[in-house]
Amino acid sequence: MLHGKKIIALCLSKVNDEVSHDYIMGLSTFFEKRNWNLFVYATCTDLFWNTPDDKGESAVFSLINYDITDAVIILDEKIKSTAIIDSIERKCGEKNIPVIFAGGMQKGHYSLEFDYEEGFAQVIRHVIDDHGVTDLHMIAGIKGNDFSDSRIAVFKRVLEEKGIAFSDNMVSYGDFWSVPTEKAVNKLIDEDRLPRAFICANDTMAITVCGVLADNNVRVPEEIIVTGFDGVEAIKFSVPKITSCLCSYDDMARETAALLDKLFDGDMTDSRVLITPRLLTSESCGCHCTQPINTSLYLNEVNNRFFRFQEESYALNRITVRVQMCRSIEEVAQKFNRTQYFYNMVCILNPECIDESADPARPCQKEYAGDKLYQLFNTDFDTPYEPKSFDRDEIFPGIEAVMEKKVPLIFFAINFMDNPMGYVCFHFNNFDLANYEKMPQTIYAINTALVSYRNMRYQHYLNKRIEEMYKSDALTGLYNRSGFIKEYDKLIGSTDDGLTLILADLDGLKAINDNYGHGEGDVAIREVALALRACCPETAICARFGGDEMIAVIKGRYTDDIRSEINSYLDSFNATSGKPYRVSASVGIYYAKQEEISDFKEILKRSDKLMYMDKAKKKL
């Protein structure tokens, strides 16, 4: 439970298709009455091909928090990756969470299935009993296909039940689609074997049969009855409208809620629920259409959805381009949060997506891990929103207020190839199909925008690193001569009180190299550089100006005794290094007045002179 409400997780793909949309809508209606919340974990594809993109999308299922989830529903046939299903089942088993398979049967689990056989039998009995037709011919699906063979067996059984003799020439195969169906019907016409009724194994073949008969001036239903199966949307617009059988996902949702009621009440007896499809009588069998539809209104709605889809596609493309050019993640958040095409949604990122130094193409964790996530934008905020960190267990900040709306929360993974970058949660206030249709295009747009943004920022990061490498000395980490000159030019334009120049030169480098090797000479050079950097203020520009010569420039007159500090630093090193030689440096310090600083060579010469004076004192 979460915030006092039971959480039911639904795992599926393609929320924008008719089956998924109807099932989500039905579950939400029945769950609202019970004060349960529906969390939908969805992918844009059915994960059949197991591509890198599929792997990235499937990361959404790792978002399921089994500590707050009371039951999991898997919409069978919508997720075609057995590995994903097995993973969900295993994790549910570890937490003793019931798993329900809707639309199919999984051995050892609760399941809800359509009684396809009884539904198909209803159609055949209707033709025989209500219309008195006994001369039947079946257009089956693919020969050897389980669904097709099952419906042939039902056809035989009902004929036997009605005392009608069956023969093999009463069955043709349309392979569940139009072209083979046309050939099968034309063959019967050529052989003068047209029946009084065609019983088709699906609606697509039934619509095709009606078309072929019309082309041959055969009237339906006056001369020949035609029936289908499945109850797809297209049968409402065919001429004539097709008698069929509807596998209603509203019925499936009702039975799912009823099964959950029993499970939560401790009634674990019914593990399999069969749902009888609804018989839809219509014009193709001679009945009155039981589902009249206003075609003009429907077409107008389809046109509106199509033009909206086009408009939003253009807008999303423009947003994608703008996001690519953003200079910060805060700017990205503003671009997303201010678009009118994003509403009722939240976008969450993995922490590494905020880090511009992280290579976008580098393989990363395959599931969302860690205690912290980042909310990139939340369209429920009226004011410009800034990204912020939050605890992963929250799912997203403000979720309690969203749950109070009693709408489904629909989660999608944001991913690049097989790398999960984050997730989006949609929580639309209605079940407008156009909103569900826009989810995949929105996800793809956000994917593209964020990947492009990360690539651009990573390029900027690499360019910056290359620039730093170009102006830095590899041995000491200080600026090299070229980098120093650039920084010096910036410095003299920002000071009006002169500057202090410090020159430090390693003593006895040749002796160290000759006696202990150049590697030890590098150690000594690096130590003098570290001493200079440590003893100067953070604002100082420090550089390796020659082989063993280090330089630092500080704004204004610097009064601290740098020379003593450097000597103390090196004395500490010598005391603990264990080296057979001592590291020391001669230091020259010169304060250049404002009018002098433009002539760098001259003030360098004066510092150099002071440095050699310090070196000479050590030789006395």
XYZ file of C-alpha atoms in Angstrom:
620
model
C 0.000 0.000 0.000
C 0.985 3.630 -0.512
C -0.568 6.577 1.319
C -3.249 4.249 2.658
C -4.317 2.860 -0.734
C -3.800 -0.500 -2.385
C -1.488 -0.323 -5.399
C -2.198 -2.590 -8.372
C 0.583 -2.770 -10.977
C -0.385 -3.436 -14.609
C 2.367 -4.504 -17.028
C 1.710 -4.191 -20.768
C 2.803 -2.625 -24.052
C 1.221 -0.237 -26.554
C -1.167 1.715 -24.310
C -2.420 3.484 -27.437
C -4.044 0.423 -29.004
C -7.715 -0.436 -28.494
C -7.197 -3.412 -26.171
C -4.751 -1.714 -23.801
C -6.695 1.546 -23.716
C -10.029 -0.179 -23.007
C -8.523 -2.389 -20.303
C -6.840 0.543 -18.507
C -10.047 2.557 -18.684
C -12.124 -0.362 -17.356
C -9.717 -1.152 -14.512
C -9.600 2.505 -13.475
C -13.404 2.647 -13.309
C -13.696 -0.442 -11.116
C -10.634 0.388 -8.974
C -11.923 3.903 -8.242
C -14.978 2.392 -6.569
C -12.685 0.350 -4.323
C -10.278 3.243 -3.582
C -7.384 1.386 -5.233
C -4.729 3.042 -7.408
C -3.597 1.689 -10.764
C 0.117 1.993 -11.644
C 0.707 1.086 -15.305
C 4.220 0.077 -16.423
C 4.286 0.276 -20.204
C 6.543 -0.105 -23.223
C 6.042 1.255 -26.733
C 6.815 -2.144 -28.312
C 5.952 -5.691 -27.265
C 9.669 -6.573 -26.684
C 9.498 -9.481 -29.145
C 12.751 -8.765 -31.002
C 14.954 -8.244 -27.930
C 16.807 -5.338 -29.555
C 18.920 -2.822 -27.554
C 15.940 -0.446 -27.716
C 13.681 -3.170 -26.296
C 16.112 -3.712 -23.424
C 16.128 -0.009 -22.621
C 12.339 0.181 -22.687
C 11.983 -2.891 -20.475
C 13.830 -1.056 -17.679
C 10.419 0.431 -16.827
C 9.497 -2.846 -15.102
C 12.383 -2.398 -12.657
C 10.472 0.654 -11.373
C 7.899 -1.602 -9.734
C 8.274 -1.183 -5.989
C 7.261 -4.576 -4.651
C 7.236 -3.252 -1.097
C 4.177 -1.100 -1.836
C 2.528 -3.218 -4.558
C -0.452 -5.355 -3.531
C -0.962 -7.242 -6.811
C 0.522 -7.409 -10.309
C -1.473 -7.877 -13.525
C 0.270 -8.902 -16.748
C -1.728 -8.381 -19.919
C -0.926 -11.588 -21.761
C 0.276 -11.384 -25.369
C 1.253 -7.738 -24.789
C 4.689 -8.588 -23.398
C 6.458 -11.139 -25.565
C 9.677 -11.356 -23.559
C 9.568 -14.450 -21.354
C 12.660 -13.188 -19.516
C 10.810 -10.037 -18.415
C 7.733 -12.010 -17.344
C 9.886 -14.515 -15.442
C 11.675 -11.665 -13.651
C 8.388 -10.060 -12.561
C 7.016 -13.425 -11.417
C 10.167 -14.175 -9.418
C 10.155 -10.828 -7.616
C 6.451 -11.155 -6.851
C 7.083 -14.632 -5.439
C 9.798 -13.288 -3.132
C 7.310 -10.781 -1.671
C 4.281 -13.137 -1.779
C 2.447 -10.791 -4.183
C -0.298 -12.370 -6.343
C 0.211 -12.276 -10.120
C -2.773 -12.287 -12.470
C -2.486 -13.001 -16.192
C -5.250 -11.251 -18.125
C -6.153 -12.517 -21.582
C -4.317 -15.815 -21.298
C -3.418 -18.682 -18.992
C -0.123 -19.239 -17.214
C 0.180 -22.483 -15.321
C 0.359 -21.982 -11.567
C -0.986 -18.413 -11.669
C -4.351 -16.697 -11.493
C -5.658 -16.054 -14.988
C -8.581 -14.460 -16.799
C -9.283 -15.688 -20.303
C -11.905 -15.197 -22.929
C -13.846 -18.351 -23.652
C -13.162 -18.106 -27.376
C -14.688 -21.503 -28.050
C -18.012 -20.629 -26.420
C -18.001 -17.216 -28.104
C -17.456 -18.745 -31.540
C -20.109 -21.362 -30.811
C -22.584 -18.547 -30.025
C -22.143 -17.124 -33.522
C -22.681 -20.499 -35.229
C -25.723 -21.334 -33.099
C -27.211 -17.907 -33.858
C -27.016 -18.557 -37.608
C -28.536 -22.028 -37.261
C -31.122 -21.426 -34.523
C -32.244 -17.847 -35.220
C -31.932 -17.796 -39.000
C -32.589 -21.475 -39.780
C -29.519 -21.825 -42.012
C -27.793 -25.204 -42.117
C -25.728 -24.868 -45.320
C -22.556 -23.471 -43.713
C -18.975 -22.973 -44.885
C -16.155 -21.927 -42.595
C -13.295 -19.590 -43.574
C -10.599 -20.691 -41.130
C -7.293 -19.045 -40.352
C -3.865 -20.575 -40.974
C -3.776 -24.332 -41.370
C -2.127 -25.825 -38.274
C -2.523 -22.638 -36.214
C -3.867 -23.322 -32.699
C -6.487 -20.557 -32.820
C -7.658 -21.651 -36.261
C -7.754 -25.365 -35.403
C -9.644 -24.599 -32.171
C -12.349 -22.744 -34.088
C -12.605 -25.517 -36.664
C -13.147 -27.956 -33.784
C -15.934 -25.706 -32.413
C -17.496 -25.568 -35.897
C -17.530 -29.364 -36.075
C -18.884 -29.680 -32.532
C -21.807 -27.291 -33.074
C -22.690 -28.954 -36.390
C -22.733 -32.318 -34.635
C -24.812 -30.820 -31.812
C -27.362 -29.603 -34.403
C -27.351 -32.868 -36.356
C -25.615 -31.412 -39.413
C -23.107 -33.642 -41.178
C -19.570 -32.249 -41.493
C -17.204 -32.771 -44.401
C -13.718 -31.373 -45.085
C -14.941 -29.401 -48.113
C -16.944 -27.237 -45.682
C -13.678 -25.518 -44.599
C -11.446 -23.117 -46.563
C -8.410 -21.224 -45.277
C -8.091 -17.441 -45.393
C -4.970 -17.201 -43.189
C -6.667 -14.514 -41.054
C -6.234 -11.831 -43.726
C -7.696 -10.564 -46.987
C -5.723 -11.889 -49.976
C -5.991 -15.646 -49.176
C -9.634 -15.085 -48.215
C -10.388 -13.538 -51.632
C -8.810 -16.559 -53.344
C -10.790 -18.997 -51.189
C -14.161 -17.322 -51.906
C -13.450 -16.900 -55.623
C -12.570 -20.591 -55.789
C -15.967 -21.475 -54.322
C -17.661 -19.138 -56.817
C -15.774 -20.726 -59.733
C -16.773 -24.185 -58.502
C -20.400 -23.064 -57.984
C -20.205 -24.116 -54.310
C -21.368 -20.966 -52.541
C -23.023 -21.841 -49.207
C -25.998 -20.157 -47.559
C -23.731 -18.814 -44.779
C -20.012 -18.069 -44.337
C -18.683 -18.505 -40.774
C -15.363 -16.623 -40.626
C -12.724 -17.125 -37.927
C -12.094 -13.371 -37.637
C -13.619 -10.052 -38.700
C -11.003 -9.156 -41.316
C -11.900 -12.246 -43.325
C -15.641 -11.580 -42.873
C -15.300 -8.042 -44.287
C -13.285 -9.457 -47.210
C -15.924 -12.128 -47.926
C -18.625 -9.436 -48.079
C -16.506 -7.463 -50.538
C -15.907 -10.431 -52.852
C -19.609 -11.348 -52.824
C -20.587 -7.744 -53.616
C -18.158 -7.727 -56.568
C -19.970 -10.813 -57.861
C -23.447 -9.305 -57.327
C -24.264 -11.658 -54.450
C -26.365 -9.900 -51.784
C -25.553 -10.142 -48.093
C -27.558 -11.203 -46.098
C -30.458 -11.783 -48.530
C -28.618 -14.522 -50.428
C -25.714 -15.371 -48.143
C -25.132 -14.708 -44.439
C -21.631 -13.711 -43.328
C -20.319 -13.665 -39.740
C -16.987 -12.770 -38.178
C -15.286 -12.966 -34.802
C -13.332 -10.559 -32.475
C -15.596 -7.477 -32.649
C -13.002 -5.113 -34.108
C -13.865 -1.445 -34.718
C -13.959 -1.868 -38.508
C -17.127 -4.049 -38.473
C -19.169 -0.980 -37.481
C -18.339 0.677 -40.797
C -18.410 -2.251 -43.233
C -21.258 -2.639 -45.715
C -23.179 -4.457 -44.431
C -22.185 -4.189 -40.763
C -20.777 -7.537 -39.595
C -22.307 -9.900 -37.063
C -19.471 -10.893 -34.769
C -18.507 -11.677 -31.175
C -16.784 -9.086 -28.970
C -14.005 -9.971 -26.549
C -14.796 -7.067 -24.240
C -11.915 -5.738 -22.176
C -14.429 -3.852 -20.089
C -15.761 -7.272 -19.077
C -12.161 -8.394 -18.531
C -11.580 -5.395 -16.235
C -14.764 -6.111 -14.247
C -13.741 -9.737 -13.699
C -10.187 -8.672 -12.804
C -11.493 -6.415 -10.035
C -13.800 -9.191 -8.800
C -10.889 -11.668 -8.712
C -8.769 -9.197 -6.755
C -11.620 -8.759 -4.282
C -11.526 -12.500 -3.625
C -7.750 -12.595 -3.353
C -7.645 -9.725 -0.870
C -10.423 -11.426 1.114
C -8.384 -14.625 1.286
C -10.503 -16.621 -1.196
C -7.820 -18.376 -3.254
C -10.022 -21.114 -4.769
C -10.739 -19.818 -8.302
C -7.426 -19.636 -10.125
C -8.943 -19.471 -13.620
C -11.795 -17.238 -14.752
C -13.424 -17.718 -18.172
C -15.194 -14.725 -19.729
C -17.743 -15.373 -22.446
C -17.453 -12.926 -25.363
C -20.534 -10.860 -26.232
C -22.528 -11.849 -29.341
C -22.938 -8.784 -31.611
C -25.772 -9.385 -34.049
C -25.888 -7.038 -37.031
C -26.791 -6.606 -40.687
C -24.587 -9.304 -42.266
C -26.784 -12.059 -40.812
C -30.082 -10.226 -41.330
C -30.445 -8.837 -37.808
C -30.915 -5.221 -36.837
C -27.616 -3.509 -35.988
C -27.332 -3.465 -32.181
C -24.484 -0.948 -32.202
C -25.494 1.965 -34.461
C -22.777 4.547 -34.987
C -22.780 8.085 -36.384
C -20.187 7.693 -39.129
C -19.769 11.412 -39.798
C -19.093 12.155 -36.132
C -16.665 9.248 -35.918
C -14.767 10.350 -39.037
C -14.662 13.894 -37.724
C -13.135 12.614 -34.483
C -10.574 10.530 -36.398
C -9.660 13.547 -38.544
C -9.278 15.722 -35.460
C -7.022 13.145 -33.834
C -4.951 12.861 -37.009
C -4.463 16.620 -37.382
C -3.699 16.907 -33.675
C -1.123 14.141 -34.055
C 0.499 16.023 -36.952
C 0.541 19.330 -35.092
C 2.008 17.790 -31.965
C 4.625 15.910 -34.001
C 5.832 19.202 -35.518
C 5.832 20.850 -32.084
C 7.752 17.984 -30.487
C 10.348 18.152 -33.257
C 10.825 21.860 -32.593
C 11.218 21.217 -28.863
C 13.773 18.509 -29.610
C 15.890 20.939 -31.625
C 15.678 23.643 -28.941
C 16.674 21.262 -26.177
C 19.762 20.182 -28.117
C 21.063 23.750 -27.940
C 20.499 24.212 -24.181
C 23.554 25.083 -22.104
C 22.350 23.600 -18.807
C 19.935 21.048 -17.412
C 17.956 23.916 -15.843
C 17.426 25.371 -19.304
C 16.279 21.950 -20.547
C 13.728 21.820 -17.714
C 12.375 25.239 -18.696
C 11.987 24.231 -22.363
C 10.023 21.124 -21.445
C 7.981 22.652 -18.647
C 6.804 25.631 -20.676
C 5.480 23.773 -23.731
C 1.696 23.599 -24.021
C 1.934 20.084 -25.465
C 3.145 18.618 -22.167
C 0.569 18.327 -19.414
C -0.300 15.882 -16.632
C 3.192 14.430 -16.715
C 6.411 14.220 -14.707
C 9.924 13.495 -16.015
C 12.542 11.835 -13.793
C 16.238 11.324 -14.608
C 19.031 9.131 -13.327
C 21.735 11.228 -11.606
C 24.325 10.567 -14.307
C 22.101 12.323 -16.869
C 22.745 15.545 -14.945
C 26.509 14.974 -15.125
C 27.838 16.380 -18.385
C 31.132 14.544 -17.888
C 29.338 11.159 -18.177
C 29.739 9.617 -21.629
C 26.179 9.099 -23.015
C 27.299 6.029 -24.987
C 28.950 4.359 -21.998
C 27.037 1.280 -20.801
C 25.411 1.968 -17.469
C 23.162 0.207 -14.985
C 20.369 -1.770 -16.632
C 17.898 -0.951 -13.880
C 17.173 2.148 -11.850
C 19.416 1.939 -8.817
C 20.638 4.153 -6.017
C 18.793 6.163 -3.421
C 18.507 9.432 -5.351
C 16.798 10.495 -8.584
C 16.227 13.903 -10.209
C 12.903 15.421 -11.176
C 13.584 17.240 -14.450
C 10.141 18.782 -14.873
C 6.607 18.532 -13.550
C 3.853 20.114 -15.630
C 1.627 20.517 -12.578
C 3.833 23.426 -11.491
C 2.633 26.780 -12.848
C 5.940 28.577 -12.260
C 9.265 27.750 -13.971
C 10.528 24.596 -12.376
C 14.085 23.773 -11.375
C 15.403 20.200 -11.303
C 15.869 18.780 -7.833
C 17.021 15.628 -6.120
C 14.606 13.377 -4.235
C 14.561 9.961 -2.587
C 13.809 7.153 -5.012
C 11.148 5.669 -2.700
C 8.975 8.740 -3.350
C 8.576 7.662 -7.024
C 8.216 11.380 -7.748
C 7.592 14.433 -5.546
C 3.894 15.203 -5.150
C 2.690 11.693 -5.994
C 0.197 11.696 -3.115
C -1.716 14.621 -4.672
C -1.794 12.835 -8.033
C -3.069 9.631 -6.438
C -5.962 11.585 -4.933
C -7.219 12.246 -8.475
C -7.788 8.458 -8.790
C -6.399 8.352 -12.323
C -3.991 5.706 -13.650
C -0.289 6.558 -13.356
C 1.367 5.372 -16.561
C 5.153 4.934 -16.484
C 7.506 4.714 -19.482
C 11.285 4.371 -19.500
C 13.438 7.069 -21.099
C 16.321 5.236 -22.713
C 19.147 5.426 -25.186
C 19.616 2.029 -26.806
C 19.778 -0.291 -23.785
C 20.743 2.411 -21.302
C 17.895 3.653 -19.069
C 18.153 7.421 -18.544
C 15.042 7.925 -16.452
C 11.283 7.668 -16.762
C 8.130 9.646 -17.469
C 4.843 9.310 -15.606
C 1.634 10.387 -17.357
C -1.447 10.977 -15.209
C -4.114 12.292 -17.585
C -7.371 13.470 -16.069
C -9.443 11.649 -18.712
C -9.291 8.656 -21.034
C -9.190 10.635 -24.282
C -7.693 8.211 -26.818
C -5.708 11.082 -28.365
C -3.794 11.457 -25.098
C -2.943 7.766 -25.135
C -1.892 7.978 -28.781
C 0.512 10.822 -27.997
C 2.365 8.943 -25.252
C 4.739 6.981 -27.555
C 5.565 10.026 -29.699
C 6.167 12.078 -26.538
C 8.497 9.432 -25.126
C 10.445 9.195 -28.391
C 10.722 12.996 -28.548
C 12.018 13.223 -24.973
C 14.438 10.369 -25.673
C 15.792 12.113 -28.763
C 15.977 15.517 -27.088
C 17.799 14.290 -23.983
C 20.220 12.074 -25.905
C 21.030 14.963 -28.257
C 21.419 17.368 -25.334
C 23.731 14.956 -23.519
C 25.801 14.426 -26.652
C 26.154 18.180 -27.169
C 27.065 18.807 -23.521
C 29.542 15.922 -23.584
C 31.167 17.429 -26.675
C 31.465 20.760 -24.839
C 32.940 18.914 -21.877
C 35.480 17.124 -24.075
C 36.411 20.351 -25.843
C 36.923 21.983 -22.463
C 39.071 19.090 -21.314
C 41.104 19.224 -24.515
C 41.561 22.949 -24.021
C 42.669 22.349 -20.436
C 45.098 19.666 -21.602
C 46.445 22.031 -24.246
C 47.156 24.796 -21.738
C 48.270 22.574 -18.829
C 51.620 21.001 -18.048
C 51.279 17.223 -17.812
C 53.960 16.760 -15.132
C 52.958 19.448 -12.649
C 49.313 20.185 -13.430
C 50.123 23.919 -13.623
C 49.565 26.012 -16.730
C 52.163 25.610 -19.471
C 53.742 28.684 -21.035
C 50.993 29.069 -23.684
C 48.194 28.667 -21.153
C 49.870 31.111 -18.777
C 50.143 33.862 -21.418
C 46.386 33.603 -22.148
C 45.509 33.813 -18.463
C 47.990 36.662 -17.902
C 46.334 38.709 -20.660
C 42.980 38.257 -18.900
C 44.488 39.182 -15.534
C 46.046 42.484 -16.528
C 42.674 43.613 -17.876
C 41.022 43.042 -14.505
C 43.461 44.693 -12.084
C 44.154 48.321 -11.298
C 46.667 47.834 -8.475
C 49.567 46.167 -10.217
C 50.574 42.570 -9.544
C 53.100 40.393 -7.732
C 55.222 38.006 -9.781
C 56.921 35.027 -8.084
C 59.600 32.959 -9.759
C 60.694 29.648 -8.179
C 63.606 27.655 -9.604
C 64.544 24.136 -8.464
C 68.028 23.980 -7.002
C 70.445 21.295 -8.240
C 68.283 19.612 -10.885
C 71.309 18.453 -12.892
C 72.816 16.734 -9.882
C 69.580 14.908 -9.124
C 69.235 13.787 -12.758
C 72.883 12.688 -13.011
C 72.964 10.795 -9.728
C 69.413 9.408 -9.381
C 67.894 9.534 -12.850
C 65.481 11.795 -14.684
C 62.508 10.146 -12.994
C 63.692 11.491 -9.647
C 64.347 14.830 -11.313
C 60.666 14.893 -12.322
C 59.695 14.155 -8.711
C 61.693 17.178 -7.544
C 60.216 19.449 -10.260
C 56.673 18.360 -9.368
C 57.294 18.986 -5.671
C 58.440 22.573 -6.279
C 55.312 23.123 -8.410
C 53.105 21.761 -5.603
C 54.885 24.004 -3.092
C 54.271 27.086 -5.221
C 50.617 26.222 -5.790
C 50.038 25.449 -2.098
C 51.662 28.665 -0.855
C 49.902 31.034 -3.242
C 46.273 32.191 -2.913
C 43.660 30.362 -5.006
C 43.340 33.322 -7.369
C 47.009 33.091 -8.373
C 47.981 32.013 -11.900
C 50.661 29.337 -11.555
C 52.645 27.868 -14.431
C 55.661 25.772 -15.328
C 57.523 28.294 -17.422
C 60.645 26.280 -18.204
C 62.237 22.946 -17.367
C 62.644 23.575 -13.635
C 61.262 27.105 -13.459
C 57.840 27.817 -11.935
C 56.025 31.137 -12.033
C 53.043 32.632 -10.199
C 51.197 35.927 -10.649
C 48.943 37.459 -7.965
C 46.749 40.558 -8.262
C 48.031 43.585 -6.332
C 50.872 43.667 -3.807
C 51.117 40.357 -1.982
C 52.732 40.871 1.407
C 52.850 37.293 2.764
C 56.327 35.755 2.984
C 55.941 33.336 0.074
C 59.638 32.452 0.121
C 59.521 31.235 3.740
C 56.291 29.301 3.114
C 57.791 27.542 0.098
C 60.922 26.658 2.049
C 58.824 25.294 4.935
C 56.700 23.215 2.531
C 59.824 21.679 0.949
C 61.457 21.085 4.353
C 58.383 19.079 5.364
C 58.647 17.043 2.163
C 62.347 16.350 2.721
C 61.687 15.247 6.292
C 59.230 12.526 5.254
C 60.082 11.616 1.642
C 62.927 9.203 2.323
C 64.689 10.501 -0.781
C 68.520 10.468 -0.883
C 68.488 14.113 -1.993
C 66.995 17.345 -0.769
C 64.505 19.389 -2.768
C 64.915 23.169 -2.467
C 64.062 26.167 -4.613
C 65.366 29.695 -5.116
C 62.623 32.313 -5.186
C 62.430 35.754 -6.735
C 59.486 38.031 -5.864
C 58.768 41.285 -7.668
C 55.867 43.704 -7.280
C 55.043 45.438 -10.584
C 53.143 48.678 -10.491
C 50.096 49.137 -12.699
C 52.065 51.027 -15.365
C 54.609 48.173 -15.586
C 52.363 45.146 -16.031
C 51.900 45.451 -19.804
C 55.631 44.727 -20.294
C 55.704 41.136 -19.069
C 59.203 40.400 -20.363
C 60.623 43.229 -18.322
C 58.992 42.255 -15.026
C 59.915 38.620 -15.652
C 63.525 39.716 -16.119
C 63.433 41.569 -12.791
C 61.935 38.574 -10.994
C 64.552 36.359 -12.563
C 67.302 38.647 -11.294
C 65.883 38.475 -7.756
C 65.635 34.694 -8.000
C 69.326 34.387 -8.954
C 70.235 36.670 -6.069
C 68.452 34.201 -3.750
C 70.259 31.284 -5.390
C 73.620 33.044 -4.980
C 73.054 33.493 -1.220
C 72.724 29.717 -0.855
C 76.153 29.179 -2.403
C 77.971 31.466 0.064
